[in-house]
CSV table of C-alpha atoms and ligand atoms in Angstrom, one decimal:
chain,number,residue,atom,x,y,z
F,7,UNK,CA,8.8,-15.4,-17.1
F,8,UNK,CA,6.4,-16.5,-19.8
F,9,UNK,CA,6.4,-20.1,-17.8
F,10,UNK,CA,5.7,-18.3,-14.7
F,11,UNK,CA,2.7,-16.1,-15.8
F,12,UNK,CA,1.0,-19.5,-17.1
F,13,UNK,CA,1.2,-21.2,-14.1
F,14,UNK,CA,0.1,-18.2,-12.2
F,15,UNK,CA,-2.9,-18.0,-14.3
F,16,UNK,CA,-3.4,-21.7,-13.8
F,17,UNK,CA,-3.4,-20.8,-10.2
F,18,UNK,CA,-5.3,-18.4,-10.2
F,19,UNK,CA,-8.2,-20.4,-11.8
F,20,UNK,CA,-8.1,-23.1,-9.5
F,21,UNK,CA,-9.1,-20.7,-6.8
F,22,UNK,CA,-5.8,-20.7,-5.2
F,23,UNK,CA,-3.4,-17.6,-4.2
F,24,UNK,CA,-0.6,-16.0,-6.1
F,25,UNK,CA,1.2,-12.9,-5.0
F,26,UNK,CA,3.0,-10.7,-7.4
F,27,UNK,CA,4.5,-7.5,-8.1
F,28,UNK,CA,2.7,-3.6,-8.6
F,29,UNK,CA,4.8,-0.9,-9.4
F,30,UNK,CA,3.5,0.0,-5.5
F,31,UNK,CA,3.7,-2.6,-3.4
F,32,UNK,CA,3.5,-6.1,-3.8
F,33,UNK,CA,0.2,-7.7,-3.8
F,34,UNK,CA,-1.5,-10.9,-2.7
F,35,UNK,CA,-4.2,-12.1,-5.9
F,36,UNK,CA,-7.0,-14.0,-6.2
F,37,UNK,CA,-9.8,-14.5,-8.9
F,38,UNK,CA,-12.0,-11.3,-7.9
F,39,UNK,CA,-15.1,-13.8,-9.7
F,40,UNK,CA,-14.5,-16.7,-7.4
F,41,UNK,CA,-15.7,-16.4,-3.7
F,42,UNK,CA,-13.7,-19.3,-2.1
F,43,UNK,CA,-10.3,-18.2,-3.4
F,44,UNK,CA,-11.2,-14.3,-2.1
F,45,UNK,CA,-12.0,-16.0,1.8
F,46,UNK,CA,-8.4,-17.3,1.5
F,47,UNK,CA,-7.4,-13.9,0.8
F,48,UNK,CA,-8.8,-13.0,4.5
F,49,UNK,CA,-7.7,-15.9,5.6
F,50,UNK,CA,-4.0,-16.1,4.8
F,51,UNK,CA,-4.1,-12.1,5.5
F,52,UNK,CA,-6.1,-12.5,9.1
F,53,UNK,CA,-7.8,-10.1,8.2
F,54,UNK,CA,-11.2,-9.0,8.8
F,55,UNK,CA,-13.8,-9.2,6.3
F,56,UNK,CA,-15.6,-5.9,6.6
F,57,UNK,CA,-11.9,-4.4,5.4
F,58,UNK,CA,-12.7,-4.2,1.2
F,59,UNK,CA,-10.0,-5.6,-1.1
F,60,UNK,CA,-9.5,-3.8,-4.4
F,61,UNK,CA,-10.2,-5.4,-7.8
F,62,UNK,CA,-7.2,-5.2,-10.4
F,63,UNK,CA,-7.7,-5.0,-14.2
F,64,UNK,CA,-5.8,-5.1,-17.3
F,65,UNK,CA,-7.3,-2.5,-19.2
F,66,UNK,CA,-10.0,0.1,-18.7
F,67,UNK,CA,-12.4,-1.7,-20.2
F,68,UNK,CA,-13.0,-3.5,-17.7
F,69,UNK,CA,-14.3,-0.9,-15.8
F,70,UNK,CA,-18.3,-1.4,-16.6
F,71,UNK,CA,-17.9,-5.2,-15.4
F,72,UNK,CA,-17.2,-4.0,-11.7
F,73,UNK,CA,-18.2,-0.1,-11.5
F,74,UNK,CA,-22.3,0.5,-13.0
F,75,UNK,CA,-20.9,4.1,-14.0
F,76,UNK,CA,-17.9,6.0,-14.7
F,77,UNK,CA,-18.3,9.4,-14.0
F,78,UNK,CA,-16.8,12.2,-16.1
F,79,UNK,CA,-14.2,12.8,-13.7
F,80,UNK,CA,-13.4,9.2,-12.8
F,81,UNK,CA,-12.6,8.6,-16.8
F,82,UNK,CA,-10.5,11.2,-16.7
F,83,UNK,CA,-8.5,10.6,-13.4
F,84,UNK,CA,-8.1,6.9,-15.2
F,85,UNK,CA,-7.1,8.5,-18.4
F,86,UNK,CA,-4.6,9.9,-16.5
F,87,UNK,CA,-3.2,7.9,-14.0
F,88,UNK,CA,-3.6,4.3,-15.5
F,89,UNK,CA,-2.0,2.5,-15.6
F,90,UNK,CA,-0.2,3.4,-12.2
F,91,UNK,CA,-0.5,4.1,-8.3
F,92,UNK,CA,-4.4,5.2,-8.5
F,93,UNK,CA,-7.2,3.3,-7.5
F,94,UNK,CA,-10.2,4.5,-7.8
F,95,UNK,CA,-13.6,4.1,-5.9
F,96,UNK,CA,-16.7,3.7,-7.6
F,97,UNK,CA,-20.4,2.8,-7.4
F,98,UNK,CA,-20.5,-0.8,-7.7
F,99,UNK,CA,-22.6,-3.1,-10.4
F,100,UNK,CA,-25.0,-4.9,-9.2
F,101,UNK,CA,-24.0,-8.2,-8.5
F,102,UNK,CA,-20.5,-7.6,-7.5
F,103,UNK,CA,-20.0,-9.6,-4.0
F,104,UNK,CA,-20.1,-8.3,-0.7
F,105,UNK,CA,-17.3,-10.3,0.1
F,106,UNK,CA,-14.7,-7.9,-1.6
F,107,UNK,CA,-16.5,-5.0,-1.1
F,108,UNK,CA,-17.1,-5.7,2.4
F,109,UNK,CA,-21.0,-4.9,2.5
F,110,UNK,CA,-20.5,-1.1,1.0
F,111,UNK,CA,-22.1,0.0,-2.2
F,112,UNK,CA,-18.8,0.9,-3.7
F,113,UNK,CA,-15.9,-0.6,-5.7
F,114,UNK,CA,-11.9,-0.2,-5.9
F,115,UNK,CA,-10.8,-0.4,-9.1
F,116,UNK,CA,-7.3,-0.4,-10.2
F,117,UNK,CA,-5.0,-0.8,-13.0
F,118,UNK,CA,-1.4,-1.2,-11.9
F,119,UNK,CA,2.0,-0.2,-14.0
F,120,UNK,CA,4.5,-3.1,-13.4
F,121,UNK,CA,5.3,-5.5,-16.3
F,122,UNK,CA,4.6,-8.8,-14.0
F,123,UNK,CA,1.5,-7.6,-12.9
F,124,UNK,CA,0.0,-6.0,-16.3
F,125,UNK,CA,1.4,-9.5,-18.0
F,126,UNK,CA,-0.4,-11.3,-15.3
F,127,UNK,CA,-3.4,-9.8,-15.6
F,128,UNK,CA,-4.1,-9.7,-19.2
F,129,UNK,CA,-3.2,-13.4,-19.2
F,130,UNK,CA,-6.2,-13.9,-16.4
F,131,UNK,CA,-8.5,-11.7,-18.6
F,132,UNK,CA,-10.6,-11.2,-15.4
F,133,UNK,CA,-10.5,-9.0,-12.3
F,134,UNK,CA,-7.9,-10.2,-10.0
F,135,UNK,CA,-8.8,-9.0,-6.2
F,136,UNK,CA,-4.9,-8.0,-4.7
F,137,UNK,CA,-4.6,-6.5,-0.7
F,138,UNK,CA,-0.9,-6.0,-0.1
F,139,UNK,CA,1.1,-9.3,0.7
F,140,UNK,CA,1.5,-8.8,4.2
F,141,UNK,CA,-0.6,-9.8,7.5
F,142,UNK,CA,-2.9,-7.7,8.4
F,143,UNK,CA,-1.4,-4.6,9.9
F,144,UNK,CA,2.2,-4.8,9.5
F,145,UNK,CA,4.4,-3.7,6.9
F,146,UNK,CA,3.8,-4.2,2.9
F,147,UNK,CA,6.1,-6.0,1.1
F,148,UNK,CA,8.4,-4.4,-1.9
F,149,UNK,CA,10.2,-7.2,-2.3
F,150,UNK,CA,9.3,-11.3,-3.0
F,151,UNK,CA,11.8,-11.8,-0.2
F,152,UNK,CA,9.6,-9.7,1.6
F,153,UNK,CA,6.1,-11.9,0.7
F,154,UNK,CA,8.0,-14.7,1.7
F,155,UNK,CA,8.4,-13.4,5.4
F,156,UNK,CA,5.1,-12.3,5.6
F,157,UNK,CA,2.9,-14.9,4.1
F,158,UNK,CA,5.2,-18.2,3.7
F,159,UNK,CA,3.4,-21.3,2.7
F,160,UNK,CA,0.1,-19.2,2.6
F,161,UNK,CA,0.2,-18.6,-0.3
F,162,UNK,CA,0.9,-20.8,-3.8
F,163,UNK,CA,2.8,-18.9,-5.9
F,164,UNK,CA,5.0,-15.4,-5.7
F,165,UNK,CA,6.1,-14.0,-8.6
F,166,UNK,CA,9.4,-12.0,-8.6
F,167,UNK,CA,9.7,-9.0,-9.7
F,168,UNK,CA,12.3,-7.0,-7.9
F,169,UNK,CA,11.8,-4.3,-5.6
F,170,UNK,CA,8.7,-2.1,-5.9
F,171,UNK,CA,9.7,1.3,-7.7
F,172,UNK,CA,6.9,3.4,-5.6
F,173,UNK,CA,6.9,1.8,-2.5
F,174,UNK,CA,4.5,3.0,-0.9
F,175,UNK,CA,0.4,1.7,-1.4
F,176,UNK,CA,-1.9,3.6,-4.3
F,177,UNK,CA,-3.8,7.2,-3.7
F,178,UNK,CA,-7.1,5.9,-3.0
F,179,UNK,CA,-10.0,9.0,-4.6
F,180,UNK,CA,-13.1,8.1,-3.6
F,181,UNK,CA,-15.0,9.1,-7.3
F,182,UNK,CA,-18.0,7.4,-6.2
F,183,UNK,CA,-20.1,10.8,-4.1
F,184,UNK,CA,-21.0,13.8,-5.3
F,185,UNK,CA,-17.2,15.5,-4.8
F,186,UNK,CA,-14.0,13.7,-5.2
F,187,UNK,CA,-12.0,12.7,-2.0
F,188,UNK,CA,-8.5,11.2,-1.2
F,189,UNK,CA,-9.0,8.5,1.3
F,190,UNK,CA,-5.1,7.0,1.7
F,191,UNK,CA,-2.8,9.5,0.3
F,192,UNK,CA,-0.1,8.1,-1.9
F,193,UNK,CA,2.6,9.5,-4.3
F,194,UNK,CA,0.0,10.8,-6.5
F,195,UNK,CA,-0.8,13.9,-4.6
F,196,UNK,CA,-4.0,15.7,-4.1
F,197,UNK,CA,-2.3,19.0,-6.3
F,198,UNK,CA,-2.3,16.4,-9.2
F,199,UNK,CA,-5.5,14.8,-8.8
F,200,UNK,CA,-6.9,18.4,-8.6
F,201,UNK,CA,-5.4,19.8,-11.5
F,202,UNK,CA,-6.7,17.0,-13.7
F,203,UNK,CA,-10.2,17.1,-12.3
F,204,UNK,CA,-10.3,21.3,-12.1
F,205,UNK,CA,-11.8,21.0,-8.3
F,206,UNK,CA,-10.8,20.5,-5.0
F,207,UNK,CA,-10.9,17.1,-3.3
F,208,UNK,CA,-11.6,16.3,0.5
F,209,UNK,CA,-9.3,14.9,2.7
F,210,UNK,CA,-10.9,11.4,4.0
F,211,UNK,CA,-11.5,11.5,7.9
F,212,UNK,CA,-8.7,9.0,8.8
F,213,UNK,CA,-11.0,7.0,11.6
F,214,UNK,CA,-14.3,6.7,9.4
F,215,UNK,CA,-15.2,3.2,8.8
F,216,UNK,CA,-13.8,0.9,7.1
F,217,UNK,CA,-12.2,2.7,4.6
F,218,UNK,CA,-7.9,2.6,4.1
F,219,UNK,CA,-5.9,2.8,6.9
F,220,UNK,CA,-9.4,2.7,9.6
F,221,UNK,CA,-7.1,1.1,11.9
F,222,UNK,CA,-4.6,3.7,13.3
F,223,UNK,CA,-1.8,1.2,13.9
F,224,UNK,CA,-1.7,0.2,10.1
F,225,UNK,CA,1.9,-0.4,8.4
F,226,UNK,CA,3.5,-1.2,11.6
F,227,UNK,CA,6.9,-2.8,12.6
F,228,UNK,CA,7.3,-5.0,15.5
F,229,UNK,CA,9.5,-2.8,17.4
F,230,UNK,CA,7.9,0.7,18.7
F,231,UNK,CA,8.1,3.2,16.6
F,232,UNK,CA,8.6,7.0,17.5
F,233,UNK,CA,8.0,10.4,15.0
F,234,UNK,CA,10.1,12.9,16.3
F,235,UNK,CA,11.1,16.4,15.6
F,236,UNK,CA,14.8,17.5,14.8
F,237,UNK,CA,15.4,19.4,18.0
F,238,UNK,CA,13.1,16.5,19.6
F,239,UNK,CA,15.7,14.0,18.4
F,240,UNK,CA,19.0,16.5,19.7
F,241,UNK,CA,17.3,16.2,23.2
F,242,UNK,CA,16.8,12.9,23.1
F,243,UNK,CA,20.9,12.1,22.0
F,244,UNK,CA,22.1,15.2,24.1
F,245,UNK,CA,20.4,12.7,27.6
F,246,UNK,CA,22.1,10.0,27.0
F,247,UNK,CA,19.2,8.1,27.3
F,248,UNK,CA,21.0,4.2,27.1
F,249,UNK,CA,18.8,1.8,25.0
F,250,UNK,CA,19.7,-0.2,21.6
F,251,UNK,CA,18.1,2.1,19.2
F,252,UNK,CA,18.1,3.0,15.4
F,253,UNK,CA,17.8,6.5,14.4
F,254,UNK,CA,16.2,7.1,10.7
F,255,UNK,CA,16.6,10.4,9.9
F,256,UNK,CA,17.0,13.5,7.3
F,257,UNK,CA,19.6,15.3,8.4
F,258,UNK,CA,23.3,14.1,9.9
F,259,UNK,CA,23.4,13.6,13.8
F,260,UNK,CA,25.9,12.6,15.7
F,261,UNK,CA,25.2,9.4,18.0
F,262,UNK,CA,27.9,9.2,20.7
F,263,UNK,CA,26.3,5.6,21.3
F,264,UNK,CA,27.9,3.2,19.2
F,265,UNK,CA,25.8,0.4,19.3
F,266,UNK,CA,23.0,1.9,17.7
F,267,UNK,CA,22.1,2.6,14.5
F,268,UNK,CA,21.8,5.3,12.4
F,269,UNK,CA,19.8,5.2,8.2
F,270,UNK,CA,20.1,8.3,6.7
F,271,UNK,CA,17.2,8.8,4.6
F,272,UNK,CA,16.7,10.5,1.2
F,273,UNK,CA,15.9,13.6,1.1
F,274,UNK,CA,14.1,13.0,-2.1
F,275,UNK,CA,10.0,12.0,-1.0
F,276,UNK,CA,10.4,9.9,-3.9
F,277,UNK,CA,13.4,7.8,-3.0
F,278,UNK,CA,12.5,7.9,0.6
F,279,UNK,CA,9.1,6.0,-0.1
F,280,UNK,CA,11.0,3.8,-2.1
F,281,UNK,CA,13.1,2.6,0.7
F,282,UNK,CA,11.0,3.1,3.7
F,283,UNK,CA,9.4,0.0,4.2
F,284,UNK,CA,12.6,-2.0,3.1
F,285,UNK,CA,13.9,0.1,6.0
F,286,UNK,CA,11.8,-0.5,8.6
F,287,UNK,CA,11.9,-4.4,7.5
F,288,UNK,CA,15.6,-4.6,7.9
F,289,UNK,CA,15.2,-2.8,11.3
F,290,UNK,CA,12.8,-4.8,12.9
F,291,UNK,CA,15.1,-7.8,12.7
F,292,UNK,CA,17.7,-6.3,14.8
F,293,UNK,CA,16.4,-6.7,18.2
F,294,UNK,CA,16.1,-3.1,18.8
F,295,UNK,CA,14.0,-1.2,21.8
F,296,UNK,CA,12.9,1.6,19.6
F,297,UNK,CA,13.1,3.0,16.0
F,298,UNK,CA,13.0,6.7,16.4
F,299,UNK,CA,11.9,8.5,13.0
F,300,UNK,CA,13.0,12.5,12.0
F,301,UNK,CA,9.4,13.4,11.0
F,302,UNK,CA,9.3,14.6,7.4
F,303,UNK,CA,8.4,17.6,5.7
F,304,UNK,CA,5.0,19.2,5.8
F,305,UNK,CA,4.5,19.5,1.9
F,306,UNK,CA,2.3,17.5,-0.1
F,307,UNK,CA,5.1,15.5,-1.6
F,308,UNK,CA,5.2,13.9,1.8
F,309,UNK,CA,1.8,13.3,2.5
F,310,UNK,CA,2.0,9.5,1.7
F,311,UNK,CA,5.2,8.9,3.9
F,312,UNK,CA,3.6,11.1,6.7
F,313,UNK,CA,0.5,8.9,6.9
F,314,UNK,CA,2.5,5.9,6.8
F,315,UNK,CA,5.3,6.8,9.2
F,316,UNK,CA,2.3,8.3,11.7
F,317,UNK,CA,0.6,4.9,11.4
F,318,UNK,CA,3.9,2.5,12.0
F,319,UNK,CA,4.4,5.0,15.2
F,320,UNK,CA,0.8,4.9,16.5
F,321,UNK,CA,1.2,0.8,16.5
F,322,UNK,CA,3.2,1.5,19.7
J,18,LIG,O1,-1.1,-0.1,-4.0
J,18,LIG,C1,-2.0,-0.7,-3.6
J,18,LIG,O2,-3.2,-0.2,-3.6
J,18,LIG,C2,-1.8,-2.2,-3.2
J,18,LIG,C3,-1.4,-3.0,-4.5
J,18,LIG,C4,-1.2,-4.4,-4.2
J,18,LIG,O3,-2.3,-2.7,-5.5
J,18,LIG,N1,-3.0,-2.7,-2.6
J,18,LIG,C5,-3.4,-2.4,-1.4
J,18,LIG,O4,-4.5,-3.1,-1.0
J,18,LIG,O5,-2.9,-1.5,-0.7
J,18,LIG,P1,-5.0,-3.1,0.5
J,18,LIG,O6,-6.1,-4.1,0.6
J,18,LIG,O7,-3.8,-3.5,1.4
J,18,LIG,O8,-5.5,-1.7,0.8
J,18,LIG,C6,-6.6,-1.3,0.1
J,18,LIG,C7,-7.4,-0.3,0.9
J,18,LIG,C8,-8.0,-0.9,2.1
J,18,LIG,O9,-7.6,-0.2,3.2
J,18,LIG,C9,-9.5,-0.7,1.9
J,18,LIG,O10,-10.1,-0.3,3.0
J,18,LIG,C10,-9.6,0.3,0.8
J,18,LIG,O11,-8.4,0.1,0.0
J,18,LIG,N2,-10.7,0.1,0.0
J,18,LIG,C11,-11.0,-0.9,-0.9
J,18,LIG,N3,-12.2,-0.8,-1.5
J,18,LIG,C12,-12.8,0.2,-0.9
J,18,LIG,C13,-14.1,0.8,-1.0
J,18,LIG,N4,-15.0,0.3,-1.8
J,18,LIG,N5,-14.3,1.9,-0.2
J,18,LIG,C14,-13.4,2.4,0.6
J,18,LIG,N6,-12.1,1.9,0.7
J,18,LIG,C15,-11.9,0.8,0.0
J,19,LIG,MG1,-2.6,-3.2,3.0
């Protein structure tokens, strides 16, 4: 591994592309101090420019190189949370290009908890810009297999580092107004983000401008995706309805139709975030005319999965 994290660093200072593992999903690096290597970010991503790529960092202090303050609140949040599946969004410094912040005034700062990535960034010593490793729009990776699918010869190097514990992107908090607000909800929930900072934090409007997850059909699968109820889901199997589909759901059905598919999901919003873009990978191979999804649960554990299913289905 040692060997690996050297040459990645080598990489990484030419200017060129190395994708690795967060504890999230995985991401697609470049040195966050040199503007050719982040165009190739966009570039191998297709995506579009005005979208702002988030800065990762070894170690908090490395927050004043990026962010010109850290409020009270945003200190605590990292205190918290750090290293782990926060980022945080902050006033930028001066100086800091437009390029990854795509024109705003603000900064996404992160400090990820996976032993390839924290290894890899304290060898680099500087801010390494990381999107998720996938085109833009479609599924994150979890898995190096996963990068590979996505990005191929795009991109120089991939570390491996087995499949992504979380699964599911970072809880983005925007730190950098005058309250705190959630803009993508992740597995750290809003109830924990409160209860460190002692106030409520806002809900991001999901179609502002170019903040996460702008575009509706984000996270998305190749084959349609549709978020149905339970008794939505009994209809549908009770008509008979004959297409080739796969059925990911929480509770057991029975599927007279033999040909399609049927993934029980975990229960657990922990486990099921861990699987469910593993999930929908695997499905999207098969050919099929439709993944239908049981919609989750309203709670706040399910938050991030609810986001992310709602956006695979609105792709459709
Ligand atoms: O878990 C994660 O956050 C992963 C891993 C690799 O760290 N990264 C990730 O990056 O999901 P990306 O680029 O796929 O999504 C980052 C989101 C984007 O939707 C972007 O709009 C938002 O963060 N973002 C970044 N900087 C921002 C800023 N200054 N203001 C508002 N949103 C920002
Ligand atoms: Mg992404």
């Amino acid at each position: 591994m040692q060997e690996d994290i050297k040459r990645a660093v080598k990489i990484l200072f030419s200017g060129d592309l190395v994708a690795f593992p967060t504890e999230t999903v995985y991401g697609l690096g470049a040195d966050a101090s040199n503007p050719e290597a982040i165009k190739k970010v966009f570039a191998a991503k297709e995506r579009p420019t005005d979208h702002p790529l988030i800065v990762h960092l070894a170690d908090s202090r490395q927050l004043l190189d990026w962010a010109s303050t850290v409020s009270s609140g945003a200190a605590r949040l990292a205190e918290a949370f750090w290293p782990g599946p926060l980022t945080l969004i902050l006033q930028k410094k001066p100086g800091v290009s437009d390029l990854i912040t795509g024109g705003q005034d603000t900064i996404g700062l992160r400090i990820p908890k996976h032993p390839v990535a924290n290894a890899l960034l304290k060898a680099f010593g500087r801010g390494v810009v990381a999107p998720s490793a996938n085109r833009f729009g479609r599924i994150s990776p979890t898995t190096a297999e996963a990068v590979r699918e996505e990005l191929g010869d795009a991109v120089d190097l991939i570390l491996e580092g087995g499949a992504c514990e979380v699964g599911v992107e970072s809880t983005i908090v925007d730190m950098s107004g005058e309250f705190p607000v959630i803009l993508r909800p992740g597995m750290i929930q809003a109830e924990q983000i409160e209860a460190v900072l002692k106030q409520a934090v806002g809900i991001g409007r999901k179609d502002a401008p170019r903040v996460s997850g702008s575009h509706l059909s984000h996270y998305a699968p190749q084959t349609p995706v549709v978020l149905l109820s339970t008794a939505e889901i009994q209809n549908f199997l009770a008509s008979g309805e004959n297409i080739f589909f796969a059925l990911m759901s929480l509770h057991e059905f029975t599927i007279a139709c033999s040909s399609s598919l049927h993934v029980k999901m975990s229960k657990d919003p922990q486990k099921y975030a861990h699987d469910l873009y593993q999930t929908l990978r695997d499905l999207d191979k098969k050919g099929l005319q439709r993944i239908i999804v049981e919609a989750v649960p309203g709670t706040s554990e399910w938050d991030a999965i609810r986001d992310r299913l709602s956006r695979a289905s609105n792709a459709s």
